[in-house]
CSV table of C-alpha atoms in Angstrom, one decimal:
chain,number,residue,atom,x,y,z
A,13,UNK,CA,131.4,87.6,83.1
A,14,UNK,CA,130.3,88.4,86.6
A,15,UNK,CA,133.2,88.4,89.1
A,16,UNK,CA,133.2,87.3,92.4
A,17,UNK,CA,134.3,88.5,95.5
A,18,UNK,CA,135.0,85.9,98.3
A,19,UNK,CA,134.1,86.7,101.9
A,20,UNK,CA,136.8,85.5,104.6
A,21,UNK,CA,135.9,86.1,108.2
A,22,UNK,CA,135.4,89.8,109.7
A,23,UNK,CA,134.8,91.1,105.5
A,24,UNK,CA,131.6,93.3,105.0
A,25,UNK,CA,131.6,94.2,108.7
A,26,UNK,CA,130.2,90.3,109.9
A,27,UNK,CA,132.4,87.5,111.3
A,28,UNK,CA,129.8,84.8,109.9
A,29,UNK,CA,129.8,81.4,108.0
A,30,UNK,CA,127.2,80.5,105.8
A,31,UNK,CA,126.6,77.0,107.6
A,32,UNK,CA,125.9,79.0,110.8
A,33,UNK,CA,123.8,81.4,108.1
A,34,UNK,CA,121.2,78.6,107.3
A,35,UNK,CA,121.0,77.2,110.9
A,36,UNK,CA,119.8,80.4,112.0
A,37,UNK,CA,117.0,79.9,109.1
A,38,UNK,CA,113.1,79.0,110.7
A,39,UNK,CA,112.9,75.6,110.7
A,40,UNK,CA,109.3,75.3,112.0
A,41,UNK,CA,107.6,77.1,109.3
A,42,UNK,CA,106.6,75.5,106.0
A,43,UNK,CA,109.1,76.7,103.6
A,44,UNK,CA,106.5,78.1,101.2
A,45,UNK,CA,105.2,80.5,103.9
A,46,UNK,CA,108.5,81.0,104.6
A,47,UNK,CA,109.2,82.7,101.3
A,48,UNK,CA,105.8,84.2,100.7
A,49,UNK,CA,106.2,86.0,104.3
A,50,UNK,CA,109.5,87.3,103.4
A,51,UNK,CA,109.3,88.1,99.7
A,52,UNK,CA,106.1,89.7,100.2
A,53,UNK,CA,106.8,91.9,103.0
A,54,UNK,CA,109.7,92.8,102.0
A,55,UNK,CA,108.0,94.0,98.1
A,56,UNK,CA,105.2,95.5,100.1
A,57,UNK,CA,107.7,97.3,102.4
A,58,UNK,CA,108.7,99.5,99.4
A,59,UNK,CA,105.9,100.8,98.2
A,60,UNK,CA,106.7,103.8,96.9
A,61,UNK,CA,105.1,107.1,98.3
A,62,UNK,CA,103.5,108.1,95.0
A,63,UNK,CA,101.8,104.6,94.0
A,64,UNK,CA,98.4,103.4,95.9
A,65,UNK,CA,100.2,99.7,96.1
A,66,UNK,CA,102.7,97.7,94.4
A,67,UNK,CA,102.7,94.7,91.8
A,68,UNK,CA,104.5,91.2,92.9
A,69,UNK,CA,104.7,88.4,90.7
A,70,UNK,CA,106.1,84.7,91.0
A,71,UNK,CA,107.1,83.0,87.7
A,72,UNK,CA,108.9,79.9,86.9
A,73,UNK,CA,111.4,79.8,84.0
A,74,UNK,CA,114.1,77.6,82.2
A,75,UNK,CA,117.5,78.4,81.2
A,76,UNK,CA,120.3,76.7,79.9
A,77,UNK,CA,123.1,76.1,82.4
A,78,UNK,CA,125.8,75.9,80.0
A,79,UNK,CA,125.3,79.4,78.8
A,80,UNK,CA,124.7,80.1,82.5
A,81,UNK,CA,127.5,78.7,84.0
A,82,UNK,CA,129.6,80.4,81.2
A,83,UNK,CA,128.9,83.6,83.0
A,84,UNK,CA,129.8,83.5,86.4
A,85,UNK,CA,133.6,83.6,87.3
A,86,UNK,CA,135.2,80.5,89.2
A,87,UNK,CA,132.0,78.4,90.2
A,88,UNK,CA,130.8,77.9,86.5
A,89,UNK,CA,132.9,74.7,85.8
A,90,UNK,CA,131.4,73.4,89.6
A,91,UNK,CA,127.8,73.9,88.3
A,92,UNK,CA,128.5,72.4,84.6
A,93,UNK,CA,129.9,69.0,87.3
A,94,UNK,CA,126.4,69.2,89.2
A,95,UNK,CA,123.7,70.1,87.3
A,96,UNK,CA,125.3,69.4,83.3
A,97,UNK,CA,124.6,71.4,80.8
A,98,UNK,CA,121.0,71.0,80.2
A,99,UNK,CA,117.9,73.2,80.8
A,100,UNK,CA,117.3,74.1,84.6
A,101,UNK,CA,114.2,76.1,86.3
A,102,UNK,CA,114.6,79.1,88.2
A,103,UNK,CA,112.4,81.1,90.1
A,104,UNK,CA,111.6,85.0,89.7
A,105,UNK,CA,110.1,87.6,92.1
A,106,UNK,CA,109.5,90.6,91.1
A,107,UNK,CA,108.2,93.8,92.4
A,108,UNK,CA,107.4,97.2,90.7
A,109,UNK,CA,105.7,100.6,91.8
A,110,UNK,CA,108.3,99.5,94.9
A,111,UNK,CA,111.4,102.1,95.2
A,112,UNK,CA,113.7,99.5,94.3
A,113,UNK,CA,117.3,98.4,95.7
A,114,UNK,CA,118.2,102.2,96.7
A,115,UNK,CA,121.5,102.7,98.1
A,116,UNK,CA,125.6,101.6,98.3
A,117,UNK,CA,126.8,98.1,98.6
A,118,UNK,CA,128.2,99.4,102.1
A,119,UNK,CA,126.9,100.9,105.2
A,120,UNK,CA,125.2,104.3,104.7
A,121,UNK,CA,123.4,105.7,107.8
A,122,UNK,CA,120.8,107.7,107.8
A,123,UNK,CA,119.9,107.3,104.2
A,124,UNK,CA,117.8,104.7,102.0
A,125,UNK,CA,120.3,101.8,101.6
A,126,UNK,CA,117.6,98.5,100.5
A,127,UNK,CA,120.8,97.1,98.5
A,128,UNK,CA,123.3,96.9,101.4
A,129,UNK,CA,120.6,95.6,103.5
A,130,UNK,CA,119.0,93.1,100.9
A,131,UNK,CA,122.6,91.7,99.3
A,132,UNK,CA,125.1,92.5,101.7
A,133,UNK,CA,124.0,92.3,105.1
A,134,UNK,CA,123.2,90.1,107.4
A,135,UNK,CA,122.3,89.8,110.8
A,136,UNK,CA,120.6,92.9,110.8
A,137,UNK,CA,116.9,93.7,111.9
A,138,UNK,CA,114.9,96.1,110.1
A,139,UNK,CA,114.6,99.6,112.3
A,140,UNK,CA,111.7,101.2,110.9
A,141,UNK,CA,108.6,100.5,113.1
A,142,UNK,CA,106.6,100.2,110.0
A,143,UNK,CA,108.7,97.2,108.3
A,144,UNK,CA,107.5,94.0,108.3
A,145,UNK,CA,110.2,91.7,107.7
A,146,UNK,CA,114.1,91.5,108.8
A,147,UNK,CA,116.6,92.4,106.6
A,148,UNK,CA,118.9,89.8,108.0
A,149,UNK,CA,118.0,86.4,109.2
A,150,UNK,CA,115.3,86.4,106.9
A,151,UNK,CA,116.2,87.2,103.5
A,152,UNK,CA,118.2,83.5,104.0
A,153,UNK,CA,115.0,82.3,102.6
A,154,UNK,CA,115.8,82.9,99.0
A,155,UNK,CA,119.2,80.6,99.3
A,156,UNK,CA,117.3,77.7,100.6
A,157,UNK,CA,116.0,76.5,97.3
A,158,UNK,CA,118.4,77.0,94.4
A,159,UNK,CA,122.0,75.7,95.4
A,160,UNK,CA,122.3,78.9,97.7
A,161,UNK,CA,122.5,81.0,94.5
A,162,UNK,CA,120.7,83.8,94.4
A,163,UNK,CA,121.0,87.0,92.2
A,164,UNK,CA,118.9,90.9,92.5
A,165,UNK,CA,118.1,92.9,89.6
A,166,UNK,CA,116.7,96.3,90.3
A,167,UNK,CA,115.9,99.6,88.9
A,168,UNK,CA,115.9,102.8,91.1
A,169,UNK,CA,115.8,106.6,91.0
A,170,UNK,CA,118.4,108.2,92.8
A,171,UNK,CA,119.7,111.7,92.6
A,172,UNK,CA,117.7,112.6,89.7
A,173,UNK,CA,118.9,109.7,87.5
A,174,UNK,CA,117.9,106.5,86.8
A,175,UNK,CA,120.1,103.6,87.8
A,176,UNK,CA,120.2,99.8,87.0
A,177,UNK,CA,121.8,97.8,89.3
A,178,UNK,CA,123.0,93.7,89.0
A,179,UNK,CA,124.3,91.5,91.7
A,180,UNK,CA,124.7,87.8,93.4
A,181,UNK,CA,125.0,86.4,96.4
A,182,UNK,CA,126.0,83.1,97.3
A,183,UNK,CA,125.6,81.5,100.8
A,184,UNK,CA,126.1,77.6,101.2
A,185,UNK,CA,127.8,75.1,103.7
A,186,UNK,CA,131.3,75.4,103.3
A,187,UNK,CA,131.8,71.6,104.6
A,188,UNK,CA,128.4,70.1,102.8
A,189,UNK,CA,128.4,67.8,99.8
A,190,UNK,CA,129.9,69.5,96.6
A,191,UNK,CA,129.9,73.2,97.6
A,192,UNK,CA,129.9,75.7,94.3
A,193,UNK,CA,133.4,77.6,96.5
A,194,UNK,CA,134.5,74.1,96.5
A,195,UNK,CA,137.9,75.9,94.8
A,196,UNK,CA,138.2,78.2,98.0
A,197,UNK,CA,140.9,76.7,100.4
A,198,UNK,CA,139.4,79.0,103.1
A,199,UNK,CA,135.4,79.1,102.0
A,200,UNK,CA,133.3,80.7,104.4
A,201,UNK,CA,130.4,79.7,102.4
A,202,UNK,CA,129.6,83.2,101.5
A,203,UNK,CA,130.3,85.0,98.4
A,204,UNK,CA,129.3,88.2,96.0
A,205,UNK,CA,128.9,88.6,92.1
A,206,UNK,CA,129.1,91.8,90.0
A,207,UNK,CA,132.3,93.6,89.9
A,208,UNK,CA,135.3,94.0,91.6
A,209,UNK,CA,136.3,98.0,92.7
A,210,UNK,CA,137.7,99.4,95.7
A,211,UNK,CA,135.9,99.3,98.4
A,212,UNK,CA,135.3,102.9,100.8
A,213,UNK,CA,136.1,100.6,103.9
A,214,UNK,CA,140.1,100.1,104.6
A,215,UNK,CA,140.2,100.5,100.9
A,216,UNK,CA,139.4,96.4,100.4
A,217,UNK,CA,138.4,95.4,97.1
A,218,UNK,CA,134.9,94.5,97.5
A,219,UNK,CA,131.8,93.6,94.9
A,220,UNK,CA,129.2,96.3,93.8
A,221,UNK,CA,126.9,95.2,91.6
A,222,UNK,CA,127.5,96.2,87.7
A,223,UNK,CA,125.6,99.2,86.7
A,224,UNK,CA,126.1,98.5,83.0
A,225,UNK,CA,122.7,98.1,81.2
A,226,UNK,CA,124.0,96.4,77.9
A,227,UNK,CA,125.7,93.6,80.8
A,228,UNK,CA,122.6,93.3,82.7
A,229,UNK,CA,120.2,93.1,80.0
A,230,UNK,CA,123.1,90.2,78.8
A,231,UNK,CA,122.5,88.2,81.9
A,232,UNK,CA,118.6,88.7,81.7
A,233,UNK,CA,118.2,87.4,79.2
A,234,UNK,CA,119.6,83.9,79.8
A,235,UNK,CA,116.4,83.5,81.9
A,236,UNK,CA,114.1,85.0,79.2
A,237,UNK,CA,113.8,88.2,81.7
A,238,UNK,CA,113.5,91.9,80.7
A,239,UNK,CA,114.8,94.7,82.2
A,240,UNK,CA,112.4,97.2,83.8
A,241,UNK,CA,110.6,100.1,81.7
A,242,UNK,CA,112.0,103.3,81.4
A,243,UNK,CA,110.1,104.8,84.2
A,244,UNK,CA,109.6,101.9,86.0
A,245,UNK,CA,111.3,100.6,89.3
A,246,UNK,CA,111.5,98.0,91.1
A,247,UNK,CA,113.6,94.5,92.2
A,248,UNK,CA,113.8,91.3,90.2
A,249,UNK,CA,115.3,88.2,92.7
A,250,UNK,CA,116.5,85.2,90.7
A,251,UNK,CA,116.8,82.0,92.1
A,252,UNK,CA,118.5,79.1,89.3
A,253,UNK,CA,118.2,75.8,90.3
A,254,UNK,CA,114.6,75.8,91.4
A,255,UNK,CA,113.0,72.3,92.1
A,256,UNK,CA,109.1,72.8,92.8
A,257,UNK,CA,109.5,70.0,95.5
A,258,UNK,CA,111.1,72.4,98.1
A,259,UNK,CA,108.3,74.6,98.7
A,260,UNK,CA,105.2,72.8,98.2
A,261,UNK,CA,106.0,69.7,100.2
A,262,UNK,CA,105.5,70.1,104.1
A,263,UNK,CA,102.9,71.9,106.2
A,264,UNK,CA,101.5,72.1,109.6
A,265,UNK,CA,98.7,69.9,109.1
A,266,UNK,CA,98.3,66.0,107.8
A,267,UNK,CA,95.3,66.8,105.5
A,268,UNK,CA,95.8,67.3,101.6
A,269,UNK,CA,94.3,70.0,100.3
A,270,UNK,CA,93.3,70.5,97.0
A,271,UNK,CA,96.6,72.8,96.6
A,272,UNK,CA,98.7,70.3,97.5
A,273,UNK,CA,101.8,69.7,95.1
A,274,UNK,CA,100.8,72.5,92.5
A,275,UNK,CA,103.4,75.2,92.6
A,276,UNK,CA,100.3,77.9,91.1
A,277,UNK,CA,97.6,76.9,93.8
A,278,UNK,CA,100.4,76.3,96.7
A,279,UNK,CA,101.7,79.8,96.1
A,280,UNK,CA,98.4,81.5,95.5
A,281,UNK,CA,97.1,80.0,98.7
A,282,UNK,CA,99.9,81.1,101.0
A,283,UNK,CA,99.6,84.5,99.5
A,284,UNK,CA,95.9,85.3,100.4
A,285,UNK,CA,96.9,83.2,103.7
A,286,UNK,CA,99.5,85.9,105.3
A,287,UNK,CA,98.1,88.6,103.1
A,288,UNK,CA,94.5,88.7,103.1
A,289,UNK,CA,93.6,92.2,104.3
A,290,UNK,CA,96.4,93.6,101.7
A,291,UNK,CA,95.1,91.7,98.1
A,292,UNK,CA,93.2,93.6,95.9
A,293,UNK,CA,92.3,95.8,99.0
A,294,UNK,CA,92.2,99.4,98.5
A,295,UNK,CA,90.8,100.1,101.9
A,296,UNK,CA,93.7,98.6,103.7
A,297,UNK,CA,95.9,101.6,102.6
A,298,UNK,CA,99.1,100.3,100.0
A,299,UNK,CA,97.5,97.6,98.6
A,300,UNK,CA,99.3,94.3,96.9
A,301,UNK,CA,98.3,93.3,93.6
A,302,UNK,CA,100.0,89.8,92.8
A,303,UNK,CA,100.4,87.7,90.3
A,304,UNK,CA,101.7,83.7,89.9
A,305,UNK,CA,102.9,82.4,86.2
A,306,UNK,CA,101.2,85.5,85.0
A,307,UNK,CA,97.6,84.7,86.6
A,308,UNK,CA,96.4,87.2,88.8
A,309,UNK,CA,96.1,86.2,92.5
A,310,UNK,CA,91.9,86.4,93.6
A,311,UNK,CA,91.1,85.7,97.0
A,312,UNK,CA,88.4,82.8,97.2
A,313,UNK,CA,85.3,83.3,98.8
A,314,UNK,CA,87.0,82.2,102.1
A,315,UNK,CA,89.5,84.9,103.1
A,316,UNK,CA,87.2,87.1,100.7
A,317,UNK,CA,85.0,87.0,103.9
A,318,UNK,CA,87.8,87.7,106.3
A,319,UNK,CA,88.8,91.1,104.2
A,320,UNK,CA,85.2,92.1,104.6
A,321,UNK,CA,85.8,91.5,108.2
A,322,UNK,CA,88.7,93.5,108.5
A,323,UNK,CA,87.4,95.9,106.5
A,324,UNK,CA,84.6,96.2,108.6
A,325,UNK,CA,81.7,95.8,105.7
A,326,UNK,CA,80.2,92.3,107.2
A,327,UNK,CA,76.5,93.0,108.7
A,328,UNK,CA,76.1,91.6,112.1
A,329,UNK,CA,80.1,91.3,112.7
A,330,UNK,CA,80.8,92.7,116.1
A,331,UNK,CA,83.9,95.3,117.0
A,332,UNK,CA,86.2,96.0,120.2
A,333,UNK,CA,88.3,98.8,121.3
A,334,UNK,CA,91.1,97.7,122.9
A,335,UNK,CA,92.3,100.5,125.2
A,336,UNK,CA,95.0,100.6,128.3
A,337,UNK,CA,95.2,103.2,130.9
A,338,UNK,CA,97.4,106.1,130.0
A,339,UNK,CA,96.7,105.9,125.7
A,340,UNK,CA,94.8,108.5,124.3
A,341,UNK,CA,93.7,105.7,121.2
A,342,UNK,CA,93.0,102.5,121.5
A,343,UNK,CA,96.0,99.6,120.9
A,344,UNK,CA,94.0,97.9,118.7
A,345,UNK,CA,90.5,96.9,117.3
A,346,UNK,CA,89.0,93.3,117.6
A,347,UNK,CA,86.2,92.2,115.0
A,348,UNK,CA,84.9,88.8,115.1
A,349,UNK,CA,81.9,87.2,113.6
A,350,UNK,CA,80.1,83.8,113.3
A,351,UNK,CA,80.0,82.1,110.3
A,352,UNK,CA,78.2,79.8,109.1
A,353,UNK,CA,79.6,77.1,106.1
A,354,UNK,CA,78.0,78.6,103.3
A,355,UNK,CA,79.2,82.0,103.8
A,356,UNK,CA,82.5,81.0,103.9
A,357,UNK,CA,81.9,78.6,100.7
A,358,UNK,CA,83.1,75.9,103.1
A,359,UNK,CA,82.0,72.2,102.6
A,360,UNK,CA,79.2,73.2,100.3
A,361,UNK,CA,78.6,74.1,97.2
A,362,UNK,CA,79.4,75.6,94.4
A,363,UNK,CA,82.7,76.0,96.1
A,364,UNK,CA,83.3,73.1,98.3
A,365,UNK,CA,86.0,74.9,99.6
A,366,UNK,CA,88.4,72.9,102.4
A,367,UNK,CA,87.7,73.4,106.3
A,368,UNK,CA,89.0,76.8,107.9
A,369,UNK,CA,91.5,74.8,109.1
A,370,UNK,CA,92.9,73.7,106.5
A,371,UNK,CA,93.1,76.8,104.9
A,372,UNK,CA,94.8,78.2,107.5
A,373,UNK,CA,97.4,74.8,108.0
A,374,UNK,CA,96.6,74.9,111.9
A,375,UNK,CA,95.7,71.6,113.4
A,376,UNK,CA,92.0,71.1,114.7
A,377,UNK,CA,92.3,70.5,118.1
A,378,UNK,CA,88.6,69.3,118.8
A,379,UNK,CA,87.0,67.9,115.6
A,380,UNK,CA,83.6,67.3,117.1
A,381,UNK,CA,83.4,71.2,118.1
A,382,UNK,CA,82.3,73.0,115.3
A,383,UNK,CA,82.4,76.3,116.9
A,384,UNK,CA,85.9,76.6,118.4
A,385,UNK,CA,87.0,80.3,117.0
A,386,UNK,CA,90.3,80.5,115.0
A,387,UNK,CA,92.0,84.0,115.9
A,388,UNK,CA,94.4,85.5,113.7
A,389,UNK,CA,96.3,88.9,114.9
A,390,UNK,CA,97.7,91.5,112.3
A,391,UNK,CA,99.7,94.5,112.5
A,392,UNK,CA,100.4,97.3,110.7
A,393,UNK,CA,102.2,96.5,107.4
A,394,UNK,CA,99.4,93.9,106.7
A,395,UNK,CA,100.9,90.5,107.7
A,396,UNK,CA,99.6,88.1,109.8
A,397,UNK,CA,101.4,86.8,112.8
A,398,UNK,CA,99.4,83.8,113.5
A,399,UNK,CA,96.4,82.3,113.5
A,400,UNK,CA,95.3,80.0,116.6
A,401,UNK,CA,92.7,78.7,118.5
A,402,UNK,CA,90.4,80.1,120.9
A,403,UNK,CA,88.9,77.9,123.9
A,404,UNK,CA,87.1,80.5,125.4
């Protein structure tokens, strides 16, 4: 049985409640952007050195919450109340070739610490000028779809041995309807599973995650989910409680796409969205290879033709340096190109592909211009920002 370690106010270094947790979550962005943004940059982030990208998959699951709830100390009989004992879906997102959730459940400066960051922190903005995501606000994310229960599976290499690592989070409104630490007099709404040990803080006892492999491959295995290969590393995040309906169902835009409703399509489409120049892309650098219910994720003929963009391969595409006084290299480089429908497979056939902006999920501004430019600005880890419209 997983244990669980209770978080009262000023434990793991934070004076936070989970309500205030989730009302510093984006509420502006489609949640299914949301988690692709996060999840993927966060994967893509820890490419390991020796591998030329990583692998990410999204799969949907059942298992049964009565075996479940069995499992995890104090909050099983709450879950058994709200969810019975039937089948439930979860959600996995796994990485591998990525260096996995290195480090202590504590602090650790100056060294590789992905698990303090990813599990235990919060808060906390990612310091490397190459990371793409935040460690702290936006890993929330993952606890906005599945009862804010969320648990990390990982595999790493550190100090010349392999290590497996298990452990949950939970982060929830301590006053909403039927919270899971509805037992806790003095809930914060946050809380950790794995084990209980003494902490190297004020010697607190605090959770770690269990290191055990029979135990974790134990828990796996109520999803269906295998531990990593021998040689392999990587992170699995679970999310029970999964309801297709909280991802797919708003966007920016009015229009239904074709995408619209189907968890496959809806995912696949916000991957190649944010991550164009990345997919399948060897040129960019660390590529991503990914993957949805075991499909892999092709970029349609659409943002195929941005990639060749970026990559600079489209004939008759134009290029700008974009230089300030007192930089030896230029800040950036602008391409841009005209296009007409067909290249982009837009409106005709075989593809019949949606507008741009619908693609996209930006709002057309002026319908009867057909030749208002949609920007989009990237940098350097391969996300990008924003995409808008030009008037100029």
């Amino acid at each position: 049985m997983l244990k669980i370690n209770v978080v009262r106010k000023n434990d793991y270094g934070f004076n936070l409640l989970g309500s205030k947790a989730l009302k510093l979550m984006d509420k502006e962005t489609p949640p299914v952007d949301l988690l692709i943004r996060e999840s993927v940059q966060n994967s893509a982030d820890a490419t390991r050195t020796d591998k030329k990208g990583c692998k990410i998959c999204f799969d949907k699951g059942e298992f049964n919450n009565a075996v479940f709830a069995n499992k995890i100390e104090m909050v099983g009989s709450q879950l058994i109340k709200i969810f019975g004992k039937g089948q439930q879906q979860y959600l996995c997102i796994s990485d591998t070739y990525t260096t996995g959730l290195l480090g202590e459940p504590y602090e650790t400066p100056n060294k590789p610490n992905n698990l303090y960051k990813l599990v235990y922190s919060f808060l906390e903005s990612g310091k490397d000028g190459d990371s793409g995501g935040s460690w702290g606000v936006g890993k929330t994310v993952y606890y906005r779809f599945g009862k804010g229960l969320v648990f990390y599976y990982s595999q790493t290499f550190e100090d010349g041995r392999r290590c497996q690592k298990l452990a949950g989070a939970i982060i929830e409104d301590e006053k909403g309807l039927d919270p899971l630490l509805k037992e806790e007099k003095h809930s914060t709404g946050i809380a950790f599973f794995g084990k209980n040990a003494i902490g190297k803080i004020n010697n607190e006892v605090r959770s770690v995650p269990i290191e055990d492999e029979n135990e974790i491959r134990d828990f796996l295995s109520i999803f269906g989910i295998q531990t990593f290969k021998e040689n392999e590393t990587g992170t699995k995040v679970i999310i029970p409680f999964f309801e297709d309906n909280s991802i797919c169902s708003e966007r920016m835009i009015d229009d239904n796409p074709p995408w619209d409703g189907d968890f496959d399509q809806c995912i696949s489409q916000s991957i190649q969205r944010w991550y164009f120049p990345r997919i399948n892309n060897p040129e960019f650098g660390k590529y991503i290879v990914a993957f949805v219910n075991g499909k892999k994720v092709e970029l349609n003929p659409f943002f195929k033709k941005l990639q060749e963009l970026y990559n600079g391969e489209l004939e008759g595409a134009g290029k700008l340096e974009i230089e300030k006084a007192g930089f030896d290299k230029p800040l950036g480089v602008f391409r841009y190109k005209l296009f007409k429908k067909d290249e982009l497979g837009v409106l005709t056939r075989p593809e019949n592909l949606p507008s741009p902006y619908v693609h996209l999920d930006i709002k057309e501004e002026n319908q009867e211009d057909e030749n208002e430019a949609i920007v989009f600005y990237m940098r350097k880890p391969g996300m990008i920002i924003n995409y808008d419209q030009s008037k100029t």
